[in-house]
Each structure stands twice: as structure tokens, then as C-alpha cells.
Short mmCIF file of C-alpha atoms in Angstrom, two decimals:
data_model
loop_
_atom_site.label_atom_id
_atom_site.label_comp_id
_atom_site.label_asym_id
_atom_site.label_seq_id
_atom_site.Cartn_x
_atom_site.Cartn_y
_atom_site.Cartn_z
CA GLU J 263 -76.13 36.83 -52.75
CA LYS J 264 -72.47 36.86 -53.45
CA GLY J 265 -72.78 39.50 -56.13
CA TYR J 266 -75.91 42.03 -54.66
CA GLU J 267 -75.93 41.35 -50.58
CA THR J 268 -71.69 40.97 -50.25
CA GLY J 269 -70.73 42.01 -52.97
CA GLU J 270 -68.01 38.71 -53.02
CA HIS J 271 -68.20 38.29 -56.55
CA ALA J 272 -69.54 40.54 -59.61
CA PRO J 273 -70.98 43.00 -59.73
CA GLY J 274 -69.88 43.10 -56.36
CA LEU J 275 -72.29 45.24 -54.73
CA LYS J 276 -73.43 45.42 -51.16
CA LEU J 277 -77.00 46.83 -51.50
CA GLY J 278 -78.33 45.18 -48.55
CA GLY J 279 -81.07 41.70 -48.11
CA CYS J 280 -83.17 43.06 -50.54
CA SER J 281 -81.02 43.38 -53.65
CA ALA J 282 -80.53 39.02 -53.93
CA TYR J 283 -83.65 37.98 -54.02
CA LYS J 284 -84.88 41.37 -56.73
CA ALA J 285 -82.02 40.24 -58.66
CA ALA J 286 -83.45 36.26 -58.48
CA HIS J 287 -86.64 37.77 -59.19
CA HIS J 288 -85.44 39.06 -62.36
CA ILE J 289 -83.69 36.31 -63.49
CA ILE J 290 -87.14 34.02 -63.06
CA LYS J 291 -88.68 36.35 -65.05
CA THR J 292 -86.47 36.34 -67.93
CA HIS J 293 -85.77 33.18 -68.17
CA ALA J 294 -89.13 32.49 -68.69
CA LYS J 295 -89.31 35.30 -71.29
CA VAL J 296 -86.60 33.05 -72.83
CA TRP J 297 -88.71 29.46 -73.02
CA HIS J 298 -91.50 31.29 -74.06
CA SER J 299 -89.18 33.44 -77.66
CA TYR J 300 -87.68 29.50 -77.97
CA ASN J 301 -91.13 28.18 -77.36
CA ASN J 302 -93.10 30.50 -79.89
CA THR J 303 -90.74 31.36 -82.61
CA TRP J 304 -87.71 28.17 -83.23
CA ARG J 305 -89.50 24.78 -81.58
CA ARG J 306 -91.33 23.69 -84.16
CA GLU J 307 -88.38 23.80 -86.72
CA GLN J 308 -85.35 23.10 -84.38
CA ARG J 309 -87.38 20.35 -81.61
CA GLY J 310 -84.75 21.46 -79.19
CA MET J 311 -84.83 22.58 -75.51
CA VAL J 312 -84.43 25.03 -73.06
CA GLY J 313 -84.00 24.37 -69.47
CA ILE J 314 -82.07 26.37 -66.73
CA SER J 315 -79.11 24.65 -64.22
CA LEU J 316 -78.98 25.12 -60.43
CA THR J 317 -76.78 24.56 -58.59
CA SER J 318 -77.24 22.67 -55.20
CA GLY J 319 -75.91 21.24 -52.04
CA TRP J 320 -77.90 18.87 -50.04
CA GLY J 321 -78.97 19.57 -46.58
CA GLU J 322 -78.53 16.68 -44.30
CA PRO J 323 -80.64 17.36 -40.71
CA VAL J 324 -77.99 17.03 -37.90
CA ASP J 325 -80.49 14.44 -35.57
CA PRO J 326 -82.52 12.70 -38.02
CA HIS J 327 -85.07 12.17 -35.54
CA SER J 328 -85.67 15.80 -34.31
CA GLN J 329 -88.10 17.74 -36.38
CA THR J 330 -87.02 21.00 -35.99
CA ASP J 331 -83.49 19.88 -37.40
CA ARG J 332 -85.67 18.30 -40.34
CA ASP J 333 -87.07 21.72 -41.10
CA ALA J 334 -83.82 23.35 -41.02
CA ALA J 335 -82.54 21.02 -43.88
CA GLU J 336 -85.98 21.52 -45.72
CA ARG J 337 -84.86 24.87 -45.20
CA TYR J 338 -82.22 24.98 -46.54
CA ILE J 339 -82.98 23.55 -49.96
CA GLN J 340 -85.99 25.27 -50.10
CA PHE J 341 -83.59 28.79 -49.88
CA HIS J 342 -80.72 26.96 -52.16
CA LEU J 343 -82.82 24.87 -54.71
CA GLY J 344 -86.18 25.09 -54.10
CA TRP J 345 -85.98 29.63 -54.64
CA PHE J 346 -85.17 29.15 -58.46
CA ALA J 347 -86.51 25.77 -59.34
CA ASN J 348 -90.08 25.88 -57.82
CA PRO J 349 -91.40 29.39 -59.29
CA ILE J 350 -90.73 27.42 -62.65
CA TYR J 351 -91.54 24.01 -61.50
CA ARG J 352 -94.61 25.11 -59.10
CA GLY J 353 -95.84 28.19 -60.01
CA ASP J 354 -94.82 30.15 -57.18
CA TYR J 355 -91.48 30.64 -54.46
CA PRO J 356 -91.31 28.44 -51.53
CA GLU J 357 -94.05 28.32 -48.58
CA VAL J 358 -91.11 27.80 -46.03
CA MET J 359 -89.43 30.70 -47.97
CA LYS J 360 -92.76 33.27 -47.73
CA ASN J 361 -92.66 33.02 -44.45
CA TYR J 362 -89.80 32.62 -43.20
CA VAL J 363 -88.52 36.01 -45.19
CA GLY J 364 -91.95 38.09 -44.10
CA LYS J 365 -91.43 37.35 -40.95
CA LYS J 366 -88.02 38.13 -40.95
CA SER J 367 -89.80 41.77 -42.72
CA ALA J 368 -91.93 42.13 -40.58
CA GLN J 369 -89.62 42.34 -36.92
CA GLN J 370 -87.79 44.76 -39.26
CA GLY J 371 -90.48 46.86 -39.52
CA LEU J 372 -91.20 46.34 -43.15
CA GLY J 373 -94.20 47.10 -44.89
CA THR J 374 -93.87 44.30 -47.93
CA SER J 375 -91.37 40.99 -47.56
CA ARG J 376 -88.73 41.33 -48.69
CA LEU J 377 -88.57 38.78 -50.98
CA PRO J 378 -90.86 40.32 -53.93
CA THR J 379 -94.37 38.57 -54.51
CA PHE J 380 -95.31 36.59 -58.52
CA SER J 381 -98.59 38.44 -60.27
CA VAL J 382 -100.92 35.50 -60.78
CA GLN J 383 -99.94 36.39 -64.39
CA GLU J 384 -96.62 36.33 -64.28
CA LYS J 385 -96.65 32.83 -62.29
CA THR J 386 -99.03 30.94 -65.26
CA TYR J 387 -96.56 32.33 -67.23
CA ILE J 388 -93.27 30.66 -65.53
CA LYS J 389 -94.76 27.39 -64.38
CA GLY J 390 -93.42 24.83 -65.95
CA THR J 391 -90.69 26.79 -68.49
CA SER J 392 -87.96 23.81 -68.29
CA ASP J 393 -87.44 21.52 -70.47
CA PHE J 394 -84.85 19.78 -68.57
CA LEU J 395 -83.28 20.89 -65.38
CA GLY J 396 -79.62 21.31 -65.47
CA ILE J 397 -77.96 20.29 -61.59
CA GLY J 398 -75.12 21.40 -60.31
CA HIS J 399 -74.23 19.84 -56.98
CA PHE J 400 -70.09 19.08 -55.13
CA THR J 401 -71.05 18.78 -51.62
CA THR J 402 -72.99 18.53 -48.95
CA ARG J 403 -73.72 19.73 -44.80
CA TYR J 404 -75.62 18.82 -41.86
CA VAL J 405 -78.22 21.52 -40.93
CA LEU J 406 -79.89 22.34 -37.53
CA GLN J 407 -81.89 25.03 -36.28
CA LYS J 408 -80.13 28.71 -35.11
CA ASN J 409 -81.87 31.68 -34.61
CA PHE J 410 -80.98 35.53 -35.09
CA PRO J 411 -81.66 38.29 -33.19
CA PHE J 412 -84.49 40.07 -35.26
CA LEU J 413 -82.05 43.49 -34.62
CA GLN J 414 -79.47 42.06 -37.06
CA VAL J 415 -79.19 43.27 -40.33
CA ALA J 416 -81.60 42.33 -42.95
CA SER J 417 -79.68 39.57 -45.28
CA TYR J 418 -80.36 36.50 -47.33
CA HIS J 419 -77.76 35.06 -44.93
CA THR J 420 -80.25 34.76 -41.49
CA ASP J 421 -83.80 34.83 -43.20
CA HIS J 422 -83.65 30.79 -43.39
CA ASP J 423 -82.70 30.46 -39.42
CA LEU J 424 -79.72 27.91 -39.65
CA ALA J 425 -76.27 26.38 -38.85
CA GLU J 426 -74.27 24.89 -41.52
CA LEU J 427 -72.16 22.19 -40.17
CA VAL J 428 -69.66 19.63 -41.76
CA ASP J 429 -68.13 15.89 -40.36
CA PRO J 430 -64.59 16.29 -39.40
CA ASN J 431 -64.18 12.75 -41.60
CA TRP J 432 -65.59 14.23 -44.08
CA PRO J 433 -62.43 14.51 -47.14
CA ALA J 434 -61.87 18.08 -48.11
CA PRO J 435 -59.39 17.71 -51.17
CA GLY J 436 -59.60 21.27 -52.76
CA PRO J 437 -61.06 24.82 -51.05
CA LYS J 438 -62.46 24.44 -47.66
CA TRP J 439 -66.08 24.52 -48.77
CA LEU J 440 -65.91 21.71 -50.48
CA TYR J 441 -66.38 18.03 -48.70
CA SER J 442 -66.95 14.95 -51.34
CA VAL J 443 -70.06 14.05 -49.60
CA PRO J 444 -71.02 11.46 -52.15
CA TRP J 445 -74.54 10.08 -50.99
CA GLY J 446 -75.46 13.48 -50.80
CA PHE J 447 -75.93 13.66 -54.59
CA ARG J 448 -78.24 10.44 -54.35
CA ARG J 449 -80.61 12.55 -51.31
CA LEU J 450 -80.66 15.91 -53.75
CA LEU J 451 -81.55 14.37 -56.98
CA ASN J 452 -84.76 11.96 -54.76
CA PHE J 453 -86.34 15.09 -53.70
CA ILE J 454 -85.44 17.22 -57.44
CA LYS J 455 -87.86 14.10 -58.23
CA THR J 456 -90.19 14.00 -55.56
CA GLN J 457 -90.92 17.67 -55.19
CA TYR J 458 -91.02 18.82 -58.77
CA GLY J 459 -92.65 15.53 -61.04
CA ASN J 460 -89.35 13.52 -61.53
CA PRO J 461 -88.06 16.26 -64.60
CA LEU J 462 -85.26 15.22 -67.04
CA ILE J 463 -81.99 16.17 -65.37
CA TYR J 464 -78.84 16.46 -66.24
CA VAL J 465 -76.08 17.09 -64.56
CA THR J 466 -74.15 20.31 -65.91
CA GLU J 467 -71.20 20.43 -63.04
CA ASN J 468 -69.68 17.88 -60.98
CA GLY J 469 -65.97 18.05 -59.53
CA VAL J 470 -63.64 18.66 -57.04
CA SER J 471 -60.24 21.17 -57.29
CA GLU J 472 -56.78 21.38 -55.51
CA THR J 473 -55.93 24.30 -53.98
CA VAL J 474 -51.95 22.47 -54.13
CA GLN J 475 -50.94 21.75 -57.39
CA CYS J 476 -49.97 18.02 -56.95
CA PRO J 477 -46.36 18.75 -58.94
CA GLN J 478 -46.77 14.63 -60.64
CA LEU J 479 -50.20 15.56 -61.78
CA CYS J 480 -51.43 13.11 -59.30
CA ASP J 481 -55.01 13.47 -58.24
CA GLU J 482 -55.88 10.90 -56.68
CA TRP J 483 -58.39 12.18 -55.02
CA ARG J 484 -60.24 13.60 -57.73
CA ILE J 485 -60.75 10.28 -58.86
CA GLN J 486 -62.86 8.61 -55.83
CA TYR J 487 -64.69 12.12 -55.92
CA LEU J 488 -65.77 11.33 -59.35
CA LYS J 489 -66.03 7.73 -58.59
CA GLY J 490 -68.32 8.64 -55.63
CA TYR J 491 -70.18 10.66 -56.84
CA ILE J 492 -70.76 9.16 -60.66
CA ASN J 493 -72.23 5.61 -58.36
CA GLU J 494 -74.53 7.77 -56.17
CA ILE J 495 -75.41 9.29 -59.93
CA LEU J 496 -75.93 5.89 -60.43
CA LYS J 497 -78.42 4.43 -57.43
CA ALA J 498 -80.00 7.10 -58.12
CA LEU J 499 -81.05 6.24 -61.59
CA ASN J 500 -82.12 2.42 -60.03
CA ASP J 501 -84.27 5.23 -57.79
CA GLY J 502 -86.62 6.30 -60.76
CA VAL J 503 -84.97 9.47 -61.37
CA ASN J 504 -84.36 10.73 -64.78
CA VAL J 505 -80.84 11.82 -65.13
CA LYS J 506 -80.31 12.02 -69.01
CA GLY J 507 -76.22 12.75 -68.79
CA TYR J 508 -73.38 13.75 -66.47
CA THR J 509 -70.68 16.45 -67.45
CA ALA J 510 -67.41 16.33 -64.82
CA TRP J 511 -66.54 19.78 -64.54
CA SER J 512 -63.99 20.84 -66.23
CA LEU J 513 -62.06 19.52 -68.30
CA LEU J 514 -59.23 22.29 -68.30
CA ASP J 515 -58.46 24.52 -65.19
CA LYS J 516 -59.82 27.86 -65.44
CA PHE J 517 -60.94 31.27 -64.61
CA GLU J 518 -62.38 30.23 -61.03
CA TRP J 519 -64.52 33.60 -59.86
CA ASN J 520 -62.73 35.76 -57.24
CA LYS J 521 -60.14 33.20 -56.51
CA GLY J 522 -58.80 33.45 -60.00
CA PHE J 523 -56.32 30.92 -61.70
CA SER J 524 -55.40 29.87 -58.20
CA GLU J 525 -58.05 27.28 -57.63
CA ARG J 526 -57.92 24.12 -60.63
CA PHE J 527 -61.17 22.27 -60.72
CA GLY J 528 -59.43 20.92 -64.07
CA LEU J 529 -58.97 17.27 -65.50
CA TYR J 530 -56.42 18.97 -67.34
CA HIS J 531 -53.97 20.82 -65.45
CA ILE J 532 -53.33 24.56 -67.04
CA ASP J 533 -48.98 25.91 -66.78
CA PHE J 534 -50.88 29.57 -66.98
CA LYS J 535 -47.38 30.92 -66.79
CA ASN J 536 -46.98 30.30 -70.24
CA LYS J 537 -47.71 31.85 -72.28
CA ASN J 538 -48.30 29.20 -74.93
CA LYS J 539 -50.67 28.52 -72.19
CA PRO J 540 -50.18 24.35 -72.23
CA ARG J 541 -52.17 21.39 -71.16
CA TYR J 542 -50.53 18.56 -69.27
CA PRO J 543 -53.46 15.21 -68.20
CA LYS J 544 -54.51 14.52 -64.74
CA ALA J 545 -54.20 10.70 -63.82
CA SER J 546 -57.90 11.96 -62.97
CA VAL J 547 -57.76 12.06 -66.97
CA ASP J 548 -57.33 8.20 -68.07
CA TYR J 549 -59.90 7.26 -65.84
CA TYR J 550 -62.46 9.17 -66.71
CA LYS J 551 -61.65 8.02 -70.38
CA LYS J 552 -62.62 4.79 -68.97
CA ILE J 553 -65.98 5.35 -67.44
CA ILE J 554 -66.55 7.13 -71.34
CA SER J 555 -65.38 4.59 -72.91
CA ALA J 556 -67.57 2.29 -70.98
CA ASN J 557 -70.62 4.61 -70.52
CA GLY J 558 -69.73 3.06 -66.56
CA PHE J 559 -67.60 1.56 -64.24
CA PRO J 560 -65.11 -0.67 -66.46
CA ASN J 561 -65.33 -4.29 -64.87
CA PRO J 562 -62.31 -5.31 -63.86
CA ARG J 563 -62.19 -8.26 -64.91
CA GLU J 564 -63.77 -7.77 -67.72
CA VAL J 565 -60.57 -8.73 -70.98
CA MET J 566 -59.74 -6.27 -73.65
CA SER J 567 -59.53 -7.74 -76.58
#
């Protein structure tokens, strides 16, 4: 959507309300082709795995007792995670996505839906093409129903008829979009378990950035973020979710999409102005080292020998 509809990210194209769906359609079919290529040619010899890594927030209904809000929250997840995961795990786009984009397309006078369709052969070819699901997750939104006038310019953003809200009490240590809401991660992981047959999951991205550099490298907020989110993954494991691994995002400060070097996700601070790019550990490094060495949260009462 940001690459082909809003132009915010590379390749910076603003092609209207069909282009994001077309790009995603090609990505999904290409992913399946790569999986089959590996499966047919290399798997027997290498015994490796091929999966896909998808990034999604969690959508929580503003009023959990309101069916309208619950439906809107369901659309939030299906238009983000389900857009790619549903074809791979269940053989087609989510029904709610097909219904909403189809309805909006008809209102806009189009003969066919802006959401492409898979042939029967393509559905069969795509379904099951993931040995594991990589999940990138950063934050959560409250979601409620919001109707966009059908005369408005067609876009992915308005197709799902919802509005996103945040709780002003949620910590927001980094950019304006990234609020720390650990409990949303457990709910997302359980959603994946229920929707996609409890697949093998690797957490491929989870972390928080800072927009203002702390001169003492004292990123206490990152420590609290990691602690909260890893704790919710442990709860999800107890729920029976098949999480196999976790990767903090990220090891080093690096180039961050259209924010360049100004937004820092790293456990290590990089001095980009120095030609040698020296690296300095932030406080979170020592904390994360302890988690790694203990393979979990260290017991504060345990005496180190």
C-alpha cells in the first residue's frame, strides 16, 4: 500500500486503489512458486524450511460487547495479516476482504472487484506453501466501525470501513505509530493459532525505536518494552501457541524506510557521522544478554556461581 498506492515508500508509486492489491497478488503467487521450487529441487537434500514473514498489529474492538466493533476489529486483522496469510494457509483471500472490496468496487461503478481473484489451480498451488510463519509485530490499535462515503477515491485505506484509536495512557517511547501494548501480542498469536491451524511461528521482528537520542544510551523504555512483549509470548506458549523462536528488532541502528537514520531500533547505537561507524551498547544490550543466557527471564533470587 505504501509502495504502490500512497507512494510513501519505495518504489514511490501512486497508482490508485487497484495497485496495492495487484502487487500483493503477485507477491503471494511468487512466494508459492519459490516454495514449490525448493520443495521439488532442494528439500530432500538440504532438509530446510521455506516460510513467509508477515508484519501485523493487533486490532482490539473499542467495545468488546458491540458486534459492530468486533466485526471492525476482525476486518482490521484480515486486511493486514489475513490478506497474505489466508491464501497461504486457507487457499484464498479472507471472505470479509472479498466482500468489502467487491462491494466498494461495485459502488464505484467497476465491472469487477479491485481485489484480484485466484483460479482454482492457483488456490491449490498456493495453499500450504509455508513451513513456518514469521511474524513481525510492534503495536496494537483499538478499532471501531467508520463508514467512508462511496464517492471517495478508491483506496485500500478506506476499503475496510474502520477507524483506529489509541489509548493515551499507552507508552509511546518512539515514533507516533508505535505504542507499547504487550497484551495485544498474545491475542495476535492466539488468533494465528486458531485461524491457521497452529503453525510453527518464528517472531522475526519485535522492538521499539527512539526518535530522540539519549546521550547516556539509557534506553530503559526499550527494556520495559522487550520485557512486556517477551512475557506475553511466554503466556502464548502456555496457551499452546507453537512459537519456536524470537528475534529482537534490531541488533543495530540502521536505515529505517523513509525515516533514514533518524529512527533508531538498535540495541547498539551507531555513530553514523563517524566514517568508521563505531557501535556503542545501549542499556538494553546487557538486559537482553541476560535473557538470552537464561533462555528466559533470569530469576533474581538465583545466586550466580
